[in-house]
Structures are given as structure tokens and as C-alpha cells.
Amino acid sequence: MGDIDPQPLLAAGRQAHQDLMVDACTITRPGTPTLNRTTSQLTPGPATTLYSGPFRIRPQRTPSPTEAGERRQVVARYNAALPFGALPSGALRIGDVVTVTASADPRMVGQTMTVMAIDYASTATAWRLTLEDLT
């Protein structure tokens, strides 16, 4: 690495990226389900809230076609960004649930998505996630 200290540049980039986060979300982890032995139905356990605060969300340009049985469907995927220091490393997992709680696009409020990928990078200005629409 050269003589340039990247930390001031990263701090400025992280603040600038956070300033673009005009939406808000809550991220939860589903609780352990319990089996009702009488009905053989699983009852979801209480969810744990991992994060609630600002974020940025954008649709991926290319939807992902998938097959479910004999039926072809298109899955909507989104790129989301949380403030860089929003959570400690390892706090999120694939399968955690993101719910949009406020948005400049009112159609997004209430949308629920699942975390499909969590990105890490040495010079990241935000914590980036790939989400898949559950609806």
C-alpha cells in the first residue's frame, strides 16, 4: 500500500453513502418454530430484531427466473445497503428478513424480503446485501 491513509477517504465515502439512505427498514431473524403435535403444524417462534434504521434499496436490473415444480416464475431481487457500522460483522445471516418501514417510494413500505447474500469488502462504504422478494 502507498503512503496515502485511506481511512479519511473511507470515512467521507461512508458518510456520503449514508446520506443517500432515505429509506428505513427493520431486519429480523425468525424464531425457532414449534410443532403442534395435535395438528402437525409448525408455529413460528418469536422473531428477534437485529436492526432498525436507515438503509438504501434498489432493484436489480435483471430479475432471476426460477422453476417451482412445472411453473416458471420470476423472482425480484434487490440490492440494499446499510450504514457501514450498523451491525457488528457476523450479525446477519442468509434467511434474515428485511421489512421496509419507510420509503421515498410509498409502494415499498411493508415489503418483506429475505437476505440472500451478504457482501464484505475492505474498502466498503456501506454494508451491502442482496435481498429476494418474499411476496
CSV table of N, CA and C in Angstrom, one decimal:
chain,number,residue,atom,x,y,z
A,1,MET,N,0.8,-1.2,0.0
A,1,MET,CA,0.0,0.0,0.0
A,1,MET,C,0.9,1.2,0.0
A,2,GLY,N,0.4,2.3,-0.6
A,2,GLY,CA,1.2,3.5,-0.7
A,2,GLY,C,1.2,4.3,0.6
A,3,ASP,N,1.6,5.6,0.5
A,3,ASP,CA,1.7,6.5,1.7
A,3,ASP,C,0.4,7.1,2.0
A,4,ILE,N,-0.6,6.9,1.2
A,4,ILE,CA,-1.9,7.5,1.5
A,4,ILE,C,-2.7,6.7,2.5
A,5,ASP,N,-3.2,7.4,3.5
A,5,ASP,CA,-4.0,6.8,4.5
A,5,ASP,C,-5.5,6.8,4.0
A,6,PRO,N,-6.0,5.6,3.7
A,6,PRO,CA,-7.4,5.5,3.1
A,6,PRO,C,-8.5,5.8,4.1
A,7,GLN,N,-8.2,5.8,5.4
A,7,GLN,CA,-9.3,6.0,6.4
A,7,GLN,C,-10.1,7.3,6.2
A,8,PRO,N,-9.5,8.4,6.0
A,8,PRO,CA,-10.3,9.6,5.9
A,8,PRO,C,-11.2,9.6,4.6
A,9,LEU,N,-10.6,9.0,3.5
A,9,LEU,CA,-11.5,8.8,2.3
A,9,LEU,C,-12.6,7.9,2.6
A,10,LEU,N,-12.4,6.8,3.2
A,10,LEU,CA,-13.4,5.8,3.5
A,10,LEU,C,-14.5,6.4,4.5
A,11,ALA,N,-14.0,7.2,5.5
A,11,ALA,CA,-15.0,7.8,6.4
A,11,ALA,C,-15.9,8.8,5.6
A,12,ALA,N,-15.3,9.6,4.7
A,12,ALA,CA,-16.1,10.5,3.9
A,12,ALA,C,-17.0,9.8,2.9
A,13,GLY,N,-16.6,8.7,2.3
A,13,GLY,CA,-17.4,7.9,1.5
A,13,GLY,C,-18.6,7.2,2.2
A,14,ARG,N,-18.3,6.8,3.4
A,14,ARG,CA,-19.3,6.1,4.3
A,14,ARG,C,-20.4,7.2,4.7
A,15,GLN,N,-20.0,8.4,5.0
A,15,GLN,CA,-20.9,9.4,5.4
A,15,GLN,C,-21.8,9.8,4.2
A,16,ALA,N,-21.1,10.0,3.0
A,16,ALA,CA,-21.8,10.3,1.8
A,16,ALA,C,-22.9,9.2,1.4
A,17,HIS,N,-22.5,8.0,1.5
A,17,HIS,CA,-23.4,6.9,1.2
A,17,HIS,C,-24.5,6.9,2.2
A,18,GLN,N,-24.2,7.1,3.5
A,18,GLN,CA,-25.3,7.1,4.5
A,18,GLN,C,-26.3,8.2,4.2
A,19,ASP,N,-25.8,9.4,3.7
A,19,ASP,CA,-26.7,10.5,3.4
A,19,ASP,C,-27.7,10.1,2.4
A,20,LEU,N,-27.4,9.2,1.5
A,20,LEU,CA,-28.3,8.7,0.5
A,20,LEU,C,-29.4,7.7,1.0
A,21,MET,N,-29.2,7.3,2.2
A,21,MET,CA,-30.1,6.3,2.8
A,21,MET,C,-31.4,6.9,3.3
A,22,VAL,N,-32.3,7.2,2.4
A,22,VAL,CA,-33.6,7.9,2.7
A,22,VAL,C,-34.7,7.0,3.1
A,23,ASP,N,-34.5,5.7,3.0
A,23,ASP,CA,-35.5,4.7,3.4
A,23,ASP,C,-35.1,4.1,4.8
A,24,ALA,N,-36.0,3.4,5.4
A,24,ALA,CA,-35.8,2.7,6.7
A,24,ALA,C,-36.3,1.3,6.6
A,25,CYS,N,-35.7,0.5,7.4
A,25,CYS,CA,-36.1,-0.9,7.4
A,25,CYS,C,-35.9,-1.5,8.8
A,26,THR,N,-36.5,-2.7,9.0
A,26,THR,CA,-36.2,-3.5,10.2
A,26,THR,C,-35.8,-4.8,9.7
A,27,ILE,N,-34.7,-5.4,10.3
A,27,ILE,CA,-34.2,-6.7,10.0
A,27,ILE,C,-34.4,-7.6,11.2
A,28,THR,N,-35.1,-8.7,10.9
A,28,THR,CA,-35.4,-9.7,12.0
A,28,THR,C,-34.9,-11.0,11.6
A,29,ARG,N,-34.7,-11.9,12.6
A,29,ARG,CA,-34.4,-13.3,12.4
A,29,ARG,C,-35.6,-14.1,12.9
A,30,PRO,N,-36.1,-14.9,12.1
A,30,PRO,CA,-37.3,-15.7,12.5
A,30,PRO,C,-36.9,-16.6,13.7
A,31,GLY,N,-37.8,-16.8,14.6
A,31,GLY,CA,-37.6,-17.6,15.8
A,31,GLY,C,-37.7,-19.1,15.4
A,32,THR,N,-37.3,-19.9,16.3
A,32,THR,CA,-37.4,-21.4,16.1
A,32,THR,C,-38.8,-21.8,16.2
A,33,PRO,N,-39.3,-22.5,15.1
A,33,PRO,CA,-40.7,-22.9,15.1
A,33,PRO,C,-40.9,-24.1,16.1
A,34,THR,N,-42.2,-24.2,16.6
A,34,THR,CA,-42.5,-25.3,17.4
A,34,THR,C,-43.6,-26.1,16.7
A,35,LEU,N,-43.6,-27.4,16.9
A,35,LEU,CA,-44.5,-28.3,16.3
A,35,LEU,C,-45.7,-28.6,17.2
A,36,ASN,N,-46.9,-28.3,16.7
A,36,ASN,CA,-48.1,-28.7,17.4
A,36,ASN,C,-48.4,-30.1,17.0
A,37,ARG,N,-48.2,-31.0,18.0
A,37,ARG,CA,-48.3,-32.4,17.7
A,37,ARG,C,-49.8,-32.8,17.4
A,38,THR,N,-50.7,-32.1,17.8
A,38,THR,CA,-52.1,-32.4,17.5
A,38,THR,C,-52.5,-32.1,16.1
A,39,THR,N,-52.0,-31.0,15.6
A,39,THR,CA,-52.4,-30.6,14.2
A,39,THR,C,-51.2,-30.8,13.2
A,40,SER,N,-50.1,-31.2,13.7
A,40,SER,CA,-48.8,-31.4,12.9
A,40,SER,C,-48.5,-30.1,12.1
A,41,GLN,N,-48.8,-28.9,12.7
A,41,GLN,CA,-48.5,-27.7,12.1
A,41,GLN,C,-47.3,-27.0,12.8
A,42,LEU,N,-46.4,-26.4,12.1
A,42,LEU,CA,-45.4,-25.6,12.7
A,42,LEU,C,-45.9,-24.2,13.0
A,43,THR,N,-45.6,-23.8,14.2
A,43,THR,CA,-45.9,-22.4,14.7
A,43,THR,C,-44.6,-21.6,14.8
A,44,PRO,N,-44.5,-20.5,14.0
A,44,PRO,CA,-43.3,-19.8,14.1
A,44,PRO,C,-43.0,-19.2,15.5
A,45,GLY,N,-41.7,-19.3,15.9
A,45,GLY,CA,-41.3,-18.7,17.2
A,45,GLY,C,-41.2,-17.2,17.0
A,46,PRO,N,-41.1,-16.5,18.1
A,46,PRO,CA,-41.0,-15.0,18.1
A,46,PRO,C,-39.7,-14.6,17.4
A,47,ALA,N,-39.8,-13.6,16.5
A,47,ALA,CA,-38.7,-13.1,15.8
A,47,ALA,C,-37.8,-12.2,16.7
A,48,THR,N,-36.5,-12.2,16.4
A,48,THR,CA,-35.6,-11.3,17.1
A,48,THR,C,-35.2,-10.1,16.1
A,49,THR,N,-35.3,-8.9,16.6
A,49,THR,CA,-35.0,-7.7,15.8
A,49,THR,C,-33.5,-7.5,15.9
A,50,LEU,N,-32.8,-7.5,14.7
A,50,LEU,CA,-31.4,-7.3,14.6
A,50,LEU,C,-31.0,-5.9,14.3
A,51,TYR,N,-31.8,-5.2,13.6
A,51,TYR,CA,-31.5,-3.8,13.1
A,51,TYR,C,-32.8,-3.1,12.8
A,52,SER,N,-32.8,-1.8,13.1
A,52,SER,CA,-33.9,-0.9,12.7
A,52,SER,C,-33.3,0.4,12.5
A,53,GLY,N,-33.4,0.9,11.2
A,53,GLY,CA,-32.8,2.2,10.9
A,53,GLY,C,-32.8,2.5,9.4
A,54,PRO,N,-31.9,3.4,9.0
A,54,PRO,CA,-31.8,3.8,7.6
A,54,PRO,C,-31.2,2.8,6.8
A,55,PHE,N,-31.6,2.7,5.5
A,55,PHE,CA,-31.0,1.9,4.5
A,55,PHE,C,-31.4,2.4,3.1
A,56,ARG,N,-30.7,1.9,2.1
A,56,ARG,CA,-31.0,2.2,0.7
A,56,ARG,C,-31.3,1.0,0.0
A,57,ILE,N,-32.3,1.0,-0.9
A,57,ILE,CA,-32.7,-0.2,-1.6
A,57,ILE,C,-32.9,0.2,-3.1
A,58,ARG,N,-32.4,-0.7,-3.9
A,58,ARG,CA,-32.6,-0.5,-5.4
A,58,ARG,C,-32.9,-1.9,-6.0
A,59,PRO,N,-33.7,-1.9,-7.0
A,59,PRO,CA,-33.9,-3.2,-7.7
A,59,PRO,C,-32.7,-3.6,-8.5
A,60,GLN,N,-32.5,-4.9,-8.6
A,60,GLN,CA,-31.5,-5.4,-9.6
A,60,GLN,C,-32.1,-5.3,-11.0
A,61,ARG,N,-31.4,-5.0,-11.9
A,61,ARG,CA,-31.9,-4.7,-13.3
A,61,ARG,C,-32.4,-6.0,-13.9
A,62,THR,N,-31.9,-7.1,-13.6
A,62,THR,CA,-32.2,-8.4,-14.3
A,62,THR,C,-32.9,-9.3,-13.3
A,63,PRO,N,-34.3,-9.5,-13.4
A,63,PRO,CA,-34.9,-10.4,-12.5
A,63,PRO,C,-34.4,-11.8,-12.7
A,64,SER,N,-34.5,-12.7,-11.8
A,64,SER,CA,-34.0,-14.1,-11.8
A,64,SER,C,-35.1,-15.1,-12.1
A,65,PRO,N,-35.1,-15.7,-13.3
A,65,PRO,CA,-36.2,-16.7,-13.5
A,65,PRO,C,-35.9,-18.0,-12.7
A,66,THR,N,-36.9,-18.6,-12.1
A,66,THR,CA,-36.7,-19.8,-11.4
A,66,THR,C,-37.8,-20.8,-11.7
A,67,GLU,N,-37.7,-22.0,-11.4
A,67,GLU,CA,-38.7,-23.0,-11.7
A,67,GLU,C,-39.2,-23.6,-10.3
A,68,ALA,N,-40.5,-23.6,-10.1
A,68,ALA,CA,-41.1,-24.2,-9.0
A,68,ALA,C,-42.1,-25.2,-9.5
A,69,GLY,N,-41.6,-26.5,-9.3
A,69,GLY,CA,-42.4,-27.6,-9.9
A,69,GLY,C,-42.4,-27.4,-11.4
A,70,GLU,N,-43.5,-27.3,-12.0
A,70,GLU,CA,-43.6,-27.2,-13.5
A,70,GLU,C,-43.9,-25.7,-13.9
A,71,ARG,N,-43.9,-24.9,-12.9
A,71,ARG,CA,-44.3,-23.5,-13.1
A,71,ARG,C,-43.0,-22.6,-13.1
A,72,ARG,N,-42.9,-21.8,-14.1
A,72,ARG,CA,-41.8,-20.9,-14.1
A,72,ARG,C,-42.2,-19.5,-13.5
A,73,GLN,N,-41.4,-19.0,-12.6
A,73,GLN,CA,-41.7,-17.7,-12.0
A,73,GLN,C,-40.5,-16.8,-12.0
A,74,VAL,N,-40.7,-15.5,-11.9
A,74,VAL,CA,-39.6,-14.6,-11.9
A,74,VAL,C,-39.5,-14.0,-10.4
A,75,VAL,N,-38.3,-14.1,-9.9
A,75,VAL,CA,-38.1,-13.7,-8.5
A,75,VAL,C,-37.4,-12.3,-8.6
A,76,ALA,N,-38.0,-11.3,-7.8
A,76,ALA,CA,-37.5,-10.0,-7.8
A,76,ALA,C,-36.4,-9.9,-6.8
A,77,ARG,N,-35.2,-9.4,-7.2
A,77,ARG,CA,-34.1,-9.2,-6.3
A,77,ARG,C,-33.7,-7.8,-6.2
A,78,TYR,N,-33.2,-7.4,-5.0
A,78,TYR,CA,-32.9,-6.0,-4.7
A,78,TYR,C,-31.5,-6.0,-4.1
A,79,ASN,N,-30.8,-4.8,-4.3
A,79,ASN,CA,-29.6,-4.5,-3.7
A,79,ASN,C,-29.9,-3.5,-2.5
A,80,ALA,N,-29.5,-3.9,-1.3
A,80,ALA,CA,-29.7,-3.0,-0.2
A,80,ALA,C,-28.4,-2.6,0.4
A,81,ALA,N,-28.4,-1.5,1.1
A,81,ALA,CA,-27.2,-1.0,1.8
A,81,ALA,C,-27.6,-0.5,3.1
A,82,LEU,N,-26.8,-0.9,4.1
A,82,LEU,CA,-27.0,-0.4,5.5
A,82,LEU,C,-25.8,0.5,5.8
A,83,PRO,N,-25.9,1.4,6.8
A,83,PRO,CA,-24.7,2.1,7.2
A,83,PRO,C,-23.6,1.2,7.5
A,84,PHE,N,-22.3,1.5,7.2
A,84,PHE,CA,-21.2,0.6,7.3
A,84,PHE,C,-21.1,0.0,8.7
A,85,GLY,N,-21.3,0.8,9.7
A,85,GLY,CA,-21.1,0.4,11.1
A,85,GLY,C,-22.4,0.0,11.8
A,86,ALA,N,-23.5,-0.3,11.0
A,86,ALA,CA,-24.8,-0.5,11.6
A,86,ALA,C,-24.9,-1.8,12.5
A,87,LEU,N,-24.1,-2.8,12.2
A,87,LEU,CA,-24.1,-4.0,12.9
A,87,LEU,C,-22.7,-4.6,13.0
A,88,PRO,N,-22.4,-5.4,14.0
A,88,PRO,CA,-21.1,-6.0,14.0
A,88,PRO,C,-21.0,-7.1,12.9
A,89,SER,N,-19.8,-7.3,12.5
A,89,SER,CA,-19.6,-8.4,11.5
A,89,SER,C,-20.1,-9.7,12.0
A,90,GLY,N,-20.8,-10.4,11.1
A,90,GLY,CA,-21.4,-11.7,11.5
A,90,GLY,C,-22.8,-11.6,12.1
A,91,ALA,N,-23.3,-10.4,12.3
A,91,ALA,CA,-24.6,-10.3,13.0
A,91,ALA,C,-25.8,-10.7,12.1
A,92,LEU,N,-25.6,-10.6,10.8
A,92,LEU,CA,-26.6,-11.0,9.8
A,92,LEU,C,-26.3,-12.4,9.2
A,93,ARG,N,-27.4,-13.1,8.8
A,93,ARG,CA,-27.3,-14.4,8.2
A,93,ARG,C,-28.2,-14.5,7.0
A,94,ILE,N,-27.9,-15.4,6.1
A,94,ILE,CA,-28.8,-15.7,5.0
A,94,ILE,C,-30.1,-16.2,5.6
A,95,GLY,N,-31.2,-15.6,5.1
A,95,GLY,CA,-32.5,-16.0,5.6
A,95,GLY,C,-33.1,-15.0,6.6
A,96,ASP,N,-32.3,-14.0,7.1
A,96,ASP,CA,-32.9,-13.0,7.9
A,96,ASP,C,-33.9,-12.2,7.0
A,97,VAL,N,-34.9,-11.6,7.7
A,97,VAL,CA,-36.0,-10.9,7.0
A,97,VAL,C,-35.9,-9.4,7.1
A,98,VAL,N,-36.0,-8.7,5.9
A,98,VAL,CA,-35.9,-7.3,5.9
A,98,VAL,C,-37.3,-6.8,5.5
A,99,THR,N,-37.8,-5.9,6.4
A,99,THR,CA,-39.1,-5.2,6.1
A,99,THR,C,-38.9,-3.7,5.9
A,100,VAL,N,-39.4,-3.2,4.8
A,100,VAL,CA,-39.3,-1.8,4.6
A,100,VAL,C,-40.3,-1.0,5.4
A,101,THR,N,-39.8,-0.1,6.3
A,101,THR,CA,-40.7,0.6,7.2
A,101,THR,C,-41.0,2.0,6.8
A,102,ALA,N,-40.1,2.6,6.0
A,102,ALA,CA,-40.4,3.9,5.5
A,102,ALA,C,-39.6,4.0,4.1
A,103,SER,N,-40.2,4.8,3.2
A,103,SER,CA,-39.5,4.9,1.9
A,103,SER,C,-40.0,6.1,1.2
A,104,ALA,N,-39.1,6.7,0.3
A,104,ALA,CA,-39.5,7.8,-0.5
A,104,ALA,C,-40.5,7.3,-1.6
A,105,ASP,N,-40.5,6.0,-1.8
A,105,ASP,CA,-41.5,5.3,-2.7
A,105,ASP,C,-42.5,4.6,-1.8
A,106,PRO,N,-43.7,5.2,-1.6
A,106,PRO,CA,-44.6,4.6,-0.7
A,106,PRO,C,-45.1,3.2,-1.0
A,107,ARG,N,-44.9,2.8,-2.2
A,107,ARG,CA,-45.2,1.4,-2.6
A,107,ARG,C,-44.3,0.4,-2.0
A,108,MET,N,-43.2,0.8,-1.5
A,108,MET,CA,-42.2,-0.1,-0.9
A,108,MET,C,-42.5,-0.4,0.6
A,109,VAL,N,-43.2,0.5,1.2
A,109,VAL,CA,-43.5,0.4,2.7
A,109,VAL,C,-44.3,-0.9,2.9
A,110,GLY,N,-43.8,-1.7,3.8
A,110,GLY,CA,-44.4,-3.0,4.1
A,110,GLY,C,-43.9,-4.2,3.3
A,111,GLN,N,-43.1,-3.9,2.3
A,111,GLN,CA,-42.5,-5.0,1.5
A,111,GLN,C,-41.6,-5.8,2.4
A,112,THR,N,-41.6,-7.1,2.3
A,112,THR,CA,-40.8,-8.0,3.1
A,112,THR,C,-39.9,-8.8,2.1
A,113,MET,N,-38.6,-8.9,2.5
A,113,MET,CA,-37.7,-9.6,1.6
A,113,MET,C,-36.7,-10.4,2.5
A,114,THR,N,-36.1,-11.4,1.9
A,114,THR,CA,-35.2,-12.2,2.7
A,114,THR,C,-33.7,-12.0,2.2
A,115,VAL,N,-32.8,-12.0,3.2
A,115,VAL,CA,-31.4,-11.8,2.8
A,115,VAL,C,-30.9,-13.1,2.1
A,116,MET,N,-30.3,-12.9,0.9
A,116,MET,CA,-29.8,-13.9,0.1
A,116,MET,C,-28.3,-13.9,0.0
A,117,ALA,N,-27.7,-12.8,0.2
A,117,ALA,CA,-26.2,-12.7,0.2
A,117,ALA,C,-25.8,-11.5,1.0
A,118,ILE,N,-24.6,-11.6,1.7
A,118,ILE,CA,-24.1,-10.5,2.5
A,118,ILE,C,-22.7,-10.2,2.0
A,119,ASP,N,-22.4,-9.0,1.5
A,119,ASP,CA,-21.1,-8.7,0.9
A,119,ASP,C,-20.2,-8.0,1.9
A,120,TYR,N,-18.9,-8.4,1.8
A,120,TYR,CA,-17.9,-7.8,2.6
A,120,TYR,C,-16.8,-7.3,1.7
A,121,ALA,N,-16.2,-6.1,2.0
A,121,ALA,CA,-15.1,-5.6,1.2
A,121,ALA,C,-14.2,-4.7,2.1
A,122,SER,N,-12.9,-4.7,1.8
A,122,SER,CA,-12.0,-3.9,2.7
A,122,SER,C,-12.2,-2.4,2.5
A,123,THR,N,-12.7,-2.0,1.4
A,123,THR,CA,-12.9,-0.5,1.2
A,123,THR,C,-14.4,-0.2,1.0
A,124,ALA,N,-15.3,-0.9,1.7
A,124,ALA,CA,-16.7,-0.7,1.5
A,124,ALA,C,-17.1,0.6,2.2
A,125,THR,N,-18.1,1.3,1.5
A,125,THR,CA,-18.7,2.5,2.1
A,125,THR,C,-20.0,2.2,2.7
A,126,ALA,N,-20.5,1.0,2.6
A,126,ALA,CA,-21.8,0.6,3.2
A,126,ALA,C,-21.8,-0.9,3.3
A,127,TRP,N,-22.7,-1.5,4.1
A,127,TRP,CA,-22.8,-2.9,4.2
A,127,TRP,C,-23.9,-3.3,3.2
A,128,ARG,N,-23.5,-4.1,2.2
A,128,ARG,CA,-24.4,-4.4,1.1
A,128,ARG,C,-25.0,-5.8,1.3
A,129,LEU,N,-26.2,-5.9,0.9
A,129,LEU,CA,-27.0,-7.1,1.0
A,129,LEU,C,-27.7,-7.3,-0.3
A,130,THR,N,-27.9,-8.6,-0.7
A,130,THR,CA,-28.8,-9.0,-1.8
A,130,THR,C,-30.0,-9.5,-1.2
A,131,LEU,N,-31.2,-9.0,-1.6
A,131,LEU,CA,-32.5,-9.4,-1.0
A,131,LEU,C,-33.3,-10.0,-2.1
A,132,GLU,N,-34.2,-10.9,-1.7
A,132,GLU,CA,-35.2,-11.5,-2.6
A,132,GLU,C,-36.6,-11.3,-2.0
A,133,ASP,N,-37.5,-10.8,-2.9
A,133,ASP,CA,-38.8,-10.5,-2.5
A,133,ASP,C,-39.6,-11.8,-2.1
A,134,LEU,N,-40.2,-11.7,-0.9
A,134,LEU,CA,-41.0,-12.9,-0.4
A,134,LEU,C,-42.4,-12.9,-0.9
A,135,THR,N,-42.9,-11.8,-1.5
A,135,THR,CA,-44.3,-11.7,-1.8
A,135,THR,C,-44.6,-12.3,-3.2
